[in-house]
Amino acid sequence: MSRSKKQTRAPKSMRKYVFDSIIIRALREHSLFAAGGPGFLVLVTPDGYLPSEFRSSVIDQLYDDDRFYRSDSVGCVLVALKDKTSKFEDEYSECSKRERVIAVIEKGVELPPTIQLAADLVIHIPPITPDDLKAAARAVVRRPMTDEEAHTALSYPREHLWAAFRPMRSISESMRRLGEVRVPLLAEEVDEVKMRSAPETPLLADMHGYGPAKEWGTQLATDLADWKAGTIDWSDVDKGIVLSGPPGVGKSIFARALAKQCDVLLVASSLGRWQSRGHLGDLLKAMRADFDRARNNAPSILFVDEIDSFGSRESFSHDNANYSIQVVNALLECLDGLDGREGVVVVGATNNIDRIDPAITRAGRLDRHVEIPLPSVADRIAILSQLTAHSIPVSDLLPLGPLTRGLTGADLAKAVRDGRRLARRERRQLTLEDLKTGLPEGTKISGEHRWGIAVHEAGHTIVGTHLGYGTYLGTNIADVVRPDVKNQPGGAAYFDIPRVARRDRQFYLNCVAVMLAGLAAEKLYLGDFSDGAGGGEESDLAVATRIATFSEANLGMGASFLHSNAQTDQELEKLRLSDDRLKDRVEKILTDQYERAKCILQSRRVLLEMLATELDATGFLSPDRFTELEKNLAVSSPLESQIV
């Protein structure tokens, strides 16, 4: 029995009919699967939809009546943003060998590499349209619904919608009931309600963790003020930017803080919101209305969330390609503006910069791209301090640095909310222990493990300062680590290396020596080294190997002037495997610089022990303390300080 025949069975509710229709349309992008064949599909929900809403319809489509699939031959995986990242892989592993599998993920969930490789196709589920409601009304309620009724109905929460529309109840009665429960708001009114109910957004200048994006935003505020005052032309102002970064880093909050910093109106929207207005014509009308609103209130900022959802015209090949091309073309027209968009700065946000049509980011449109990284440890502490209204001293928050590794601003905000909830329950002020309850559990570093890390980081410190690797900023070792974070360093020695400088072959050899100094220190003082220097792309061994290969194959500093375009670790690895002579030269550099680092440390063995003891006891070594210990050693053991 085909998919369309299944749809003809008597529908029990408008909700079931609508979601069945949406899933059937989505599956048509994979003709073999839609016809009942095997495969593994990933379905991405529209904005504001949960995977659980599609479960029943997805399960119906997994079974094919003609082939009589058994229950152990099909699989359904649902993953929401609130779920742990491991859930996806765990659930998929249970059904990876089944013939027909559908994974429904909430928009914003990042696909693990194994799932990306396994999936036959990633399909974006279309949102509910007025036509879907009208068709459901005819099939379930057995009554016609007008375009106006369908558009109005879609402005209500979906749970209200499904409750109101019941078999044998007239459309007008259902609409009356909906109207009595909740009055639908215009998009502008919804924005105003959200702004009133949301916590006060600080100025961008007072926020942390945004790096270059913050610098760009504060400069934009100055430029808009100057343009408004007539001291600069609009051609001197940046007209658009794309912000990229993982979910939760605060791209939407950045837009609000930017608008406040610039003291201008923020018009926020997305393709999903424009699509929710209905047909293509309604979508385009809503898009142009938002651009008009921004232009009429210039200077202003128009924020387009999930701008990658427009896709790239170069990759459109599905049945709705013409529809998608028209949507992208309309956005380009709005960005160019027949009447100009003077005074309107467009900010786009995305989790995947590679999926954006190149025409959107060309010169004159959104021609600047800034990546918002995960916040550094200093930023995370500052964010926590800000979120707690500075009620806990920053010095008390410092131990939370390792526990917050890899967390976004959204994760930190959730931890603070959880902590406040606990404090309210017990009728007291927020404490450090309350915050810890909302953070991942850590494992204390102590004993032999801590001493080994101290020796390792002392090695980096001595060789780095001895070779003039950069300006020494300090060394620390962590009190706790998170078992759930792979390749988490237990400590680090920090050096500030000038971005612009003359760098010869000796500079790169020094870099390799510093990277391998931790291993050399462990071997020299402990008799062997642990696995702490390897295991990840930013590990000591990975960085040292990368630098050695780069100097030989890309920079002309080795046995040949031949240049390779290899950049990534994977490309460099292939290069080494295909050229035994290059591999031997890289191995020789690593071996020679390891021995060189060990020789330096052998001559400073007493200092190595002193620094390790200091780090083991206090967890931190400042530049001043390093200088003090070195001077004390020079007085007590003059031979120790001689240069090798």
PDB file of N, CA and C in Angstrom, residues 235-320:
ATOM      1  N   SER A 235      27.716  55.016   3.264  1.00  0.00           N
ATOM      2  CA  SER A 235      28.682  54.120   2.615  1.00  0.00           C
ATOM      3  C   SER A 235      29.835  53.763   3.535  1.00  0.00           C
ATOM      4  N   ASP A 236      30.045  54.542   4.607  1.00  0.00           N
ATOM      5  CA  ASP A 236      31.126  54.271   5.557  1.00  0.00           C
ATOM      6  C   ASP A 236      30.698  53.333   6.688  1.00  0.00           C
ATOM      7  N   VAL A 237      29.426  52.923   6.704  1.00  0.00           N
ATOM      8  CA  VAL A 237      28.897  52.069   7.776  1.00  0.00           C
ATOM      9  C   VAL A 237      28.775  50.634   7.280  1.00  0.00           C
ATOM     10  N   ASP A 238      29.153  49.666   8.113  1.00  0.00           N
ATOM     11  CA  ASP A 238      28.942  48.254   7.771  1.00  0.00           C
ATOM     12  C   ASP A 238      27.447  47.978   7.683  1.00  0.00           C
ATOM     13  N   LYS A 239      27.014  47.432   6.544  1.00  0.00           N
ATOM     14  CA  LYS A 239      25.578  47.259   6.322  1.00  0.00           C
ATOM     15  C   LYS A 239      25.063  45.885   6.726  1.00  0.00           C
ATOM     16  N   GLY A 240      25.961  44.931   6.963  1.00  0.00           N
ATOM     17  CA  GLY A 240      25.488  43.597   7.309  1.00  0.00           C
ATOM     18  C   GLY A 240      26.590  42.708   7.811  1.00  0.00           C
ATOM     19  N   ILE A 241      26.201  41.715   8.594  1.00  0.00           N
ATOM     20  CA  ILE A 241      27.160  40.782   9.176  1.00  0.00           C
ATOM     21  C   ILE A 241      26.463  39.446   9.385  1.00  0.00           C
ATOM     22  N   VAL A 242      27.221  38.368   9.290  1.00  0.00           N
ATOM     23  CA  VAL A 242      26.721  37.034   9.638  1.00  0.00           C
ATOM     24  C   VAL A 242      27.479  36.562  10.863  1.00  0.00           C
ATOM     25  N   LEU A 243      26.755  36.200  11.897  1.00  0.00           N
ATOM     26  CA  LEU A 243      27.345  35.657  13.115  1.00  0.00           C
ATOM     27  C   LEU A 243      27.161  34.146  13.091  1.00  0.00           C
ATOM     28  N   SER A 244      28.240  33.426  13.275  1.00  0.00           N
ATOM     29  CA  SER A 244      28.137  31.969  13.306  1.00  0.00           C
ATOM     30  C   SER A 244      28.668  31.459  14.636  1.00  0.00           C
ATOM     31  N   GLY A 245      28.292  30.246  14.969  1.00  0.00           N
ATOM     32  CA  GLY A 245      28.740  29.640  16.217  1.00  0.00           C
ATOM     33  C   GLY A 245      27.786  28.553  16.644  1.00  0.00           C
ATOM     34  N   PRO A 246      28.204  27.715  17.567  1.00  0.00           N
ATOM     35  CA  PRO A 246      27.351  26.618  18.015  1.00  0.00           C
ATOM     36  C   PRO A 246      26.115  27.132  18.743  1.00  0.00           C
ATOM     37  N   PRO A 247      25.059  26.307  18.845  1.00  0.00           N
ATOM     38  CA  PRO A 247      23.854  26.722  19.578  1.00  0.00           C
ATOM     39  C   PRO A 247      24.183  27.091  21.018  1.00  0.00           C
ATOM     40  N   GLY A 248      23.552  28.159  21.500  1.00  0.00           N
ATOM     41  CA  GLY A 248      23.707  28.530  22.900  1.00  0.00           C
ATOM     42  C   GLY A 248      24.762  29.567  23.190  1.00  0.00           C
ATOM     43  N   VAL A 249      25.535  30.006  22.168  1.00  0.00           N
ATOM     44  CA  VAL A 249      26.587  30.994  22.445  1.00  0.00           C
ATOM     45  C   VAL A 249      26.017  32.403  22.563  1.00  0.00           C
ATOM     46  N   GLY A 250      24.742  32.585  22.246  1.00  0.00           N
ATOM     47  CA  GLY A 250      24.108  33.875  22.497  1.00  0.00           C
ATOM     48  C   GLY A 250      24.004  34.783  21.293  1.00  0.00           C
ATOM     49  N   LYS A 251      23.725  34.214  20.116  1.00  0.00           N
ATOM     50  CA  LYS A 251      23.622  35.057  18.921  1.00  0.00           C
ATOM     51  C   LYS A 251      22.378  35.954  18.994  1.00  0.00           C
ATOM     52  N   SER A 252      21.276  35.421  19.497  1.00  0.00           N
ATOM     53  CA  SER A 252      20.054  36.229  19.613  1.00  0.00           C
ATOM     54  C   SER A 252      20.210  37.312  20.681  1.00  0.00           C
ATOM     55  N   ILE A 253      20.836  36.947  21.794  1.00  0.00           N
ATOM     56  CA  ILE A 253      21.070  37.935  22.853  1.00  0.00           C
ATOM     57  C   ILE A 253      22.000  39.026  22.346  1.00  0.00           C
ATOM     58  N   PHE A 254      22.983  38.628  21.518  1.00  0.00           N
ATOM     59  CA  PHE A 254      23.904  39.606  20.938  1.00  0.00           C
ATOM     60  C   PHE A 254      23.122  40.655  20.161  1.00  0.00           C
ATOM     61  N   ALA A 255      22.138  40.222  19.378  1.00  0.00           N
ATOM     62  CA  ALA A 255      21.351  41.170  18.578  1.00  0.00           C
ATOM     63  C   ALA A 255      20.617  42.164  19.475  1.00  0.00           C
ATOM     64  N   ARG A 256      20.042  41.677  20.583  1.00  0.00           N
ATOM     65  CA  ARG A 256      19.334  42.581  21.497  1.00  0.00           C
ATOM     66  C   ARG A 256      20.303  43.558  22.164  1.00  0.00           C
ATOM     67  N   ALA A 257      21.456  43.028  22.595  1.00  0.00           N
ATOM     68  CA  ALA A 257      22.451  43.891  23.242  1.00  0.00           C
ATOM     69  C   ALA A 257      23.018  44.903  22.256  1.00  0.00           C
ATOM     70  N   LEU A 258      23.180  44.483  20.994  1.00  0.00           N
ATOM     71  CA  LEU A 258      23.682  45.396  19.961  1.00  0.00           C
ATOM     72  C   LEU A 258      22.703  46.534  19.733  1.00  0.00           C
ATOM     73  N   ALA A 259      21.412  46.199  19.625  1.00  0.00           N
ATOM     74  CA  ALA A 259      20.400  47.233  19.409  1.00  0.00           C
ATOM     75  C   ALA A 259      20.370  48.216  20.579  1.00  0.00           C
ATOM     76  N   LYS A 260      20.537  47.693  21.781  1.00  0.00           N
ATOM     77  CA  LYS A 260      20.542  48.578  22.952  1.00  0.00           C
ATOM     78  C   LYS A 260      21.789  49.456  22.953  1.00  0.00           C
ATOM     79  N   GLN A 261      22.931  48.879  22.592  1.00  0.00           N
ATOM     80  CA  GLN A 261      24.176  49.644  22.531  1.00  0.00           C
ATOM     81  C   GLN A 261      24.056  50.776  21.503  1.00  0.00           C
ATOM     82  N   CYS A 262      23.407  50.449  20.359  1.00  0.00           N
ATOM     83  CA  CYS A 262      23.250  51.443  19.295  1.00  0.00           C
ATOM     84  C   CYS A 262      22.063  52.376  19.531  1.00  0.00           C
ATOM     85  N   ASP A 263      21.211  52.021  20.517  1.00  0.00           N
ATOM     86  CA  ASP A 263      20.010  52.792  20.836  1.00  0.00           C
ATOM     87  C   ASP A 263      19.099  52.906  19.615  1.00  0.00           C
ATOM     88  N   VAL A 264      18.822  51.749  18.992  1.00  0.00           N
ATOM     89  CA  VAL A 264      17.971  51.715  17.799  1.00  0.00           C
ATOM     90  C   VAL A 264      16.946  50.597  17.951  1.00  0.00           C
ATOM     91  N   LEU A 265      15.954  50.589  17.057  1.00  0.00           N
ATOM     92  CA  LEU A 265      14.930  49.546  17.047  1.00  0.00           C
ATOM     93  C   LEU A 265      15.525  48.234  16.541  1.00  0.00           C
ATOM     94  N   LEU A 266      15.125  47.125  17.172  1.00  0.00           N
ATOM     95  CA  LEU A 266      15.487  45.796  16.694  1.00  0.00           C
ATOM     96  C   LEU A 266      14.252  45.137  16.099  1.00  0.00           C
ATOM     97  N   VAL A 267      14.350  44.739  14.832  1.00  0.00           N
ATOM     98  CA  VAL A 267      13.298  43.948  14.178  1.00  0.00           C
ATOM     99  C   VAL A 267      13.854  42.538  14.026  1.00  0.00           C
ATOM    100  N   ALA A 268      13.286  41.589  14.750  1.00  0.00           N
ATOM    101  CA  ALA A 268      13.807  40.218  14.762  1.00  0.00           C
ATOM    102  C   ALA A 268      12.838  39.281  14.056  1.00  0.00           C
ATOM    103  N   SER A 269      13.375  38.441  13.169  1.00  0.00           N
ATOM    104  CA  SER A 269      12.522  37.482  12.478  1.00  0.00           C
ATOM    105  C   SER A 269      13.368  36.308  12.007  1.00  0.00           C
ATOM    106  N   SER A 270      12.747  35.437  11.217  1.00  0.00           N
ATOM    107  CA  SER A 270      13.425  34.252  10.686  1.00  0.00           C
ATOM    108  C   SER A 270      12.596  33.731   9.529  1.00  0.00           C
ATOM    109  N   LEU A 271      13.194  32.850   8.731  1.00  0.00           N
ATOM    110  CA  LEU A 271      12.445  32.248   7.634  1.00  0.00           C
ATOM    111  C   LEU A 271      11.245  31.471   8.182  1.00  0.00           C
ATOM    112  N   GLY A 272      11.433  30.782   9.307  1.00  0.00           N
ATOM    113  CA  GLY A 272      10.336  30.022   9.899  1.00  0.00           C
ATOM    114  C   GLY A 272       9.151  30.902  10.244  1.00  0.00           C
ATOM    115  N   ARG A 273       9.430  32.086  10.790  1.00  0.00           N
ATOM    116  CA  ARG A 273       8.330  32.988  11.145  1.00  0.00           C
ATOM    117  C   ARG A 273       7.638  33.502   9.891  1.00  0.00           C
ATOM    118  N   TRP A 274       8.433  33.844   8.878  1.00  0.00           N
ATOM    119  CA  TRP A 274       7.819  34.321   7.632  1.00  0.00           C
ATOM    120  C   TRP A 274       7.007  33.207   6.965  1.00  0.00           C
ATOM    121  N   GLN A 275       7.522  31.975   7.005  1.00  0.00           N
ATOM    122  CA  GLN A 275       6.795  30.852   6.404  1.00  0.00           C
ATOM    123  C   GLN A 275       5.468  30.593   7.105  1.00  0.00           C
ATOM    124  N   SER A 276       5.421  30.867   8.399  1.00  0.00           N
ATOM    125  CA  SER A 276       4.203  30.574   9.162  1.00  0.00           C
ATOM    126  C   SER A 276       3.026  31.441   8.725  1.00  0.00           C
ATOM    127  N   ARG A 277       3.304  32.474   7.915  1.00  0.00           N
ATOM    128  CA  ARG A 277       2.212  33.337   7.452  1.00  0.00           C
ATOM    129  C   ARG A 277       1.379  32.671   6.371  1.00  0.00           C
ATOM    130  N   GLY A 278       1.931  31.596   5.723  1.00  0.00           N
ATOM    131  CA  GLY A 278       1.114  30.886   4.740  1.00  0.00           C
ATOM    132  C   GLY A 278       1.837  30.593   3.451  1.00  0.00           C
ATOM    133  N   HIS A 279       1.145  30.849   2.319  1.00  0.00           N
ATOM    134  CA  HIS A 279       1.665  30.559   0.987  1.00  0.00           C
ATOM    135  C   HIS A 279       2.919  31.368   0.708  1.00  0.00           C
ATOM    136  N   LEU A 280       3.544  31.091  -0.457  1.00  0.00           N
ATOM    137  CA  LEU A 280       4.740  31.826  -0.860  1.00  0.00           C
ATOM    138  C   LEU A 280       4.473  33.324  -0.890  1.00  0.00           C
ATOM    139  N   GLY A 281       3.333  33.710  -1.423  1.00  0.00           N
ATOM    140  CA  GLY A 281       3.002  35.132  -1.481  1.00  0.00           C
ATOM    141  C   GLY A 281       2.914  35.760  -0.099  1.00  0.00           C
ATOM    142  N   ASP A 282       2.341  35.031   0.856  1.00  0.00           N
ATOM    143  CA  ASP A 282       2.237  35.533   2.230  1.00  0.00           C
ATOM    144  C   ASP A 282       3.614  35.632   2.878  1.00  0.00           C
ATOM    145  N   LEU A 283       4.444  34.628   2.598  1.00  0.00           N
ATOM    146  CA  LEU A 283       5.816  34.636   3.135  1.00  0.00           C
ATOM    147  C   LEU A 283       6.563  35.876   2.652  1.00  0.00           C
ATOM    148  N   LEU A 284       6.535  36.104   1.344  1.00  0.00           N
ATOM    149  CA  LEU A 284       7.268  37.233   0.771  1.00  0.00           C
ATOM    150  C   LEU A 284       6.717  38.563   1.283  1.00  0.00           C
ATOM    151  N   LYS A 285       5.405  38.619   1.454  1.00  0.00           N
ATOM    152  CA  LYS A 285       4.788  39.836   1.980  1.00  0.00           C
ATOM    153  C   LYS A 285       5.265  40.110   3.404  1.00  0.00           C
ATOM    154  N   ALA A 286       5.354  39.064   4.243  1.00  0.00           N
ATOM    155  CA  ALA A 286       5.803  39.228   5.624  1.00  0.00           C
ATOM    156  C   ALA A 286       7.271  39.651   5.671  1.00  0.00           C
ATOM    157  N   MET A 287       8.093  39.049   4.794  1.00  0.00           N
ATOM    158  CA  MET A 287       9.511  39.400   4.743  1.00  0.00           C
ATOM    159  C   MET A 287       9.690  40.880   4.394  1.00  0.00           C
ATOM    160  N   ARG A 288       8.993  41.312   3.339  1.00  0.00           N
ATOM    161  CA  ARG A 288       9.130  42.709   2.906  1.00  0.00           C
ATOM    162  C   ARG A 288       8.585  43.673   3.949  1.00  0.00           C
ATOM    163  N   ALA A 289       7.541  43.235   4.674  1.00  0.00           N
ATOM    164  CA  ALA A 289       6.965  44.095   5.718  1.00  0.00           C
ATOM    165  C   ALA A 289       7.980  44.352   6.829  1.00  0.00           C
ATOM    166  N   ASP A 290       8.750  43.329   7.209  1.00  0.00           N
ATOM    167  CA  ASP A 290       9.759  43.515   8.249  1.00  0.00           C
ATOM    168  C   ASP A 290      10.876  44.440   7.775  1.00  0.00           C
ATOM    169  N   PHE A 291      11.300  44.277   6.512  1.00  0.00           N
ATOM    170  CA  PHE A 291      12.322  45.187   5.980  1.00  0.00           C
ATOM    171  C   PHE A 291      11.786  46.616   5.907  1.00  0.00           C
ATOM    172  N   ASP A 292      10.501  46.765   5.519  1.00  0.00           N
ATOM    173  CA  ASP A 292       9.894  48.102   5.476  1.00  0.00           C
ATOM    174  C   ASP A 292       9.834  48.713   6.878  1.00  0.00           C
ATOM    175  N   ARG A 293       9.470  47.889   7.850  1.00  0.00           N
ATOM    176  CA  ARG A 293       9.392  48.387   9.231  1.00  0.00           C
ATOM    177  C   ARG A 293      10.758  48.874   9.702  1.00  0.00           C
ATOM    178  N   ALA A 294      11.809  48.108   9.384  1.00  0.00           N
ATOM    179  CA  ALA A 294      13.159  48.521   9.769  1.00  0.00           C
ATOM    180  C   ALA A 294      13.558  49.803   9.045  1.00  0.00           C
ATOM    181  N   ARG A 295      13.216  49.893   7.756  1.00  0.00           N
ATOM    182  CA  ARG A 295      13.590  51.080   6.970  1.00  0.00           C
ATOM    183  C   ARG A 295      12.843  52.317   7.465  1.00  0.00           C
ATOM    184  N   ASN A 296      11.585  52.153   7.840  1.00  0.00           N
ATOM    185  CA  ASN A 296      10.791  53.289   8.316  1.00  0.00           C
ATOM    186  C   ASN A 296      11.235  53.779   9.689  1.00  0.00           C
ATOM    187  N   ASN A 297      12.006  52.965  10.400  1.00  0.00           N
ATOM    188  CA  ASN A 297      12.483  53.347  11.739  1.00  0.00           C
ATOM    189  C   ASN A 297      14.002  53.512  11.772  1.00  0.00           C
ATOM    190  N   ALA A 298      14.585  53.745  10.608  1.00  0.00           N
ATOM    191  CA  ALA A 298      16.046  53.875  10.526  1.00  0.00           C
ATOM    192  C   ALA A 298      16.550  55.045  11.388  1.00  0.00           C
ATOM    193  N   PRO A 299      17.741  54.870  11.999  1.00  0.00           N
ATOM    194  CA  PRO A 299      18.592  53.674  11.955  1.00  0.00           C
ATOM    195  C   PRO A 299      17.999  52.542  12.784  1.00  0.00           C
ATOM    196  N   SER A 300      18.163  51.336  12.284  1.00  0.00           N
ATOM    197  CA  SER A 300      17.609  50.162  12.963  1.00  0.00           C
ATOM    198  C   SER A 300      18.455  48.944  12.635  1.00  0.00           C
ATOM    199  N   ILE A 301      18.176  47.861  13.352  1.00  0.00           N
ATOM    200  CA  ILE A 301      18.861  46.589  13.113  1.00  0.00           C
ATOM    201  C   ILE A 301      17.810  45.535  12.822  1.00  0.00           C
ATOM    202  N   LEU A 302      17.971  44.822  11.711  1.00  0.00           N
ATOM    203  CA  LEU A 302      17.075  43.732  11.361  1.00  0.00           C
ATOM    204  C   LEU A 302      17.838  42.426  11.566  1.00  0.00           C
ATOM    205  N   PHE A 303      17.348  41.616  12.475  1.00  0.00           N
ATOM    206  CA  PHE A 303      18.022  40.360  12.837  1.00  0.00           C
ATOM    207  C   PHE A 303      17.284  39.192  12.194  1.00  0.00           C
ATOM    208  N   VAL A 304      18.006  38.398  11.396  1.00  0.00           N
ATOM    209  CA  VAL A 304      17.436  37.213  10.751  1.00  0.00           C
ATOM    210  C   VAL A 304      18.084  35.980  11.370  1.00  0.00           C
ATOM    211  N   ASP A 305      17.341  35.279  12.202  1.00  0.00           N
ATOM    212  CA  ASP A 305      17.876  34.094  12.877  1.00  0.00           C
ATOM    213  C   ASP A 305      17.876  32.904  11.922  1.00  0.00           C
ATOM    214  N   GLU A 306      18.812  31.959  12.156  1.00  0.00           N
ATOM    215  CA  GLU A 306      18.909  30.733  11.352  1.00  0.00           C
ATOM    216  C   GLU A 306      18.885  31.053   9.856  1.00  0.00           C
ATOM    217  N   ILE A 307      19.744  31.985   9.452  1.00  0.00           N
ATOM    218  CA  ILE A 307      19.719  32.423   8.051  1.00  0.00           C
ATOM    219  C   ILE A 307      20.151  31.313   7.102  1.00  0.00           C
ATOM    220  N   ASP A 308      20.819  30.290   7.628  1.00  0.00           N
ATOM    221  CA  ASP A 308      21.203  29.158   6.784  1.00  0.00           C
ATOM    222  C   ASP A 308      19.989  28.352   6.324  1.00  0.00           C
ATOM    223  N   SER A 309      18.836  28.537   6.982  1.00  0.00           N
ATOM    224  CA  SER A 309      17.640  27.780   6.591  1.00  0.00           C
ATOM    225  C   SER A 309      17.144  28.181   5.200  1.00  0.00           C
ATOM    226  N   PHE A 310      17.602  29.323   4.674  1.00  0.00           N
ATOM    227  CA  PHE A 310      17.263  29.684   3.297  1.00  0.00           C
ATOM    228  C   PHE A 310      17.936  28.724   2.319  1.00  0.00           C
ATOM    229  N   GLY A 311      19.084  28.170   2.721  1.00  0.00           N
ATOM    230  CA  GLY A 311      19.812  27.251   1.857  1.00  0.00           C
ATOM    231  C   GLY A 311      20.553  27.967   0.751  1.00  0.00           C
ATOM    232  N   SER A 312      21.183  27.198  -0.109  1.00  0.00           N
ATOM    233  CA  SER A 312      21.932  27.736  -1.241  1.00  0.00           C
ATOM    234  C   SER A 312      21.289  27.276  -2.546  1.00  0.00           C
ATOM    235  N   ARG A 313      21.089  28.190  -3.464  1.00  0.00           N
ATOM    236  CA  ARG A 313      20.452  27.859  -4.739  1.00  0.00           C
ATOM    237  C   ARG A 313      21.275  26.847  -5.531  1.00  0.00           C
ATOM    238  N   GLU A 314      22.585  26.796  -5.242  1.00  0.00           N
ATOM    239  CA  GLU A 314      23.446  25.857  -5.949  1.00  0.00           C
ATOM    240  C   GLU A 314      23.119  24.402  -5.610  1.00  0.00           C
ATOM    241  N   SER A 315      22.477  24.176  -4.456  1.00  0.00           N
ATOM    242  CA  SER A 315      22.217  22.802  -4.013  1.00  0.00           C
ATOM    243  C   SER A 315      20.750  22.406  -4.103  1.00  0.00           C
ATOM    244  N   PHE A 316      19.880  23.294  -4.577  1.00  0.00           N
ATOM    245  CA  PHE A 316      18.457  22.971  -4.652  1.00  0.00           C
ATOM    246  C   PHE A 316      18.209  21.983  -5.792  1.00  0.00           C
ATOM    247  N   SER A 317      17.674  20.805  -5.451  1.00  0.00           N
ATOM    248  CA  SER A 317      17.354  19.820  -6.479  1.00  0.00           C
ATOM    249  C   SER A 317      16.058  19.086  -6.177  1.00  0.00           C
ATOM    250  N   HIS A 318      15.403  19.448  -5.084  1.00  0.00           N
ATOM    251  CA  HIS A 318      14.186  18.749  -4.676  1.00  0.00           C
ATOM    252  C   HIS A 318      12.971  19.298  -5.428  1.00  0.00           C
ATOM    253  N   ASP A 319      11.807  18.716  -5.141  1.00  0.00           N
ATOM    254  CA  ASP A 319      10.586  19.094  -5.852  1.00  0.00           C
ATOM    255  C   ASP A 319      10.200  20.552  -5.621  1.00  0.00           C
ATOM    256  N   ASN A 320      10.595  21.096  -4.468  1.00  0.00           N
ATOM    257  CA  ASN A 320      10.239  22.474  -4.132  1.00  0.00           C
ATOM    258  C   ASN A 320      11.365  23.450  -4.460  1.00  0.00           C
TER     259      ASN A 320
END
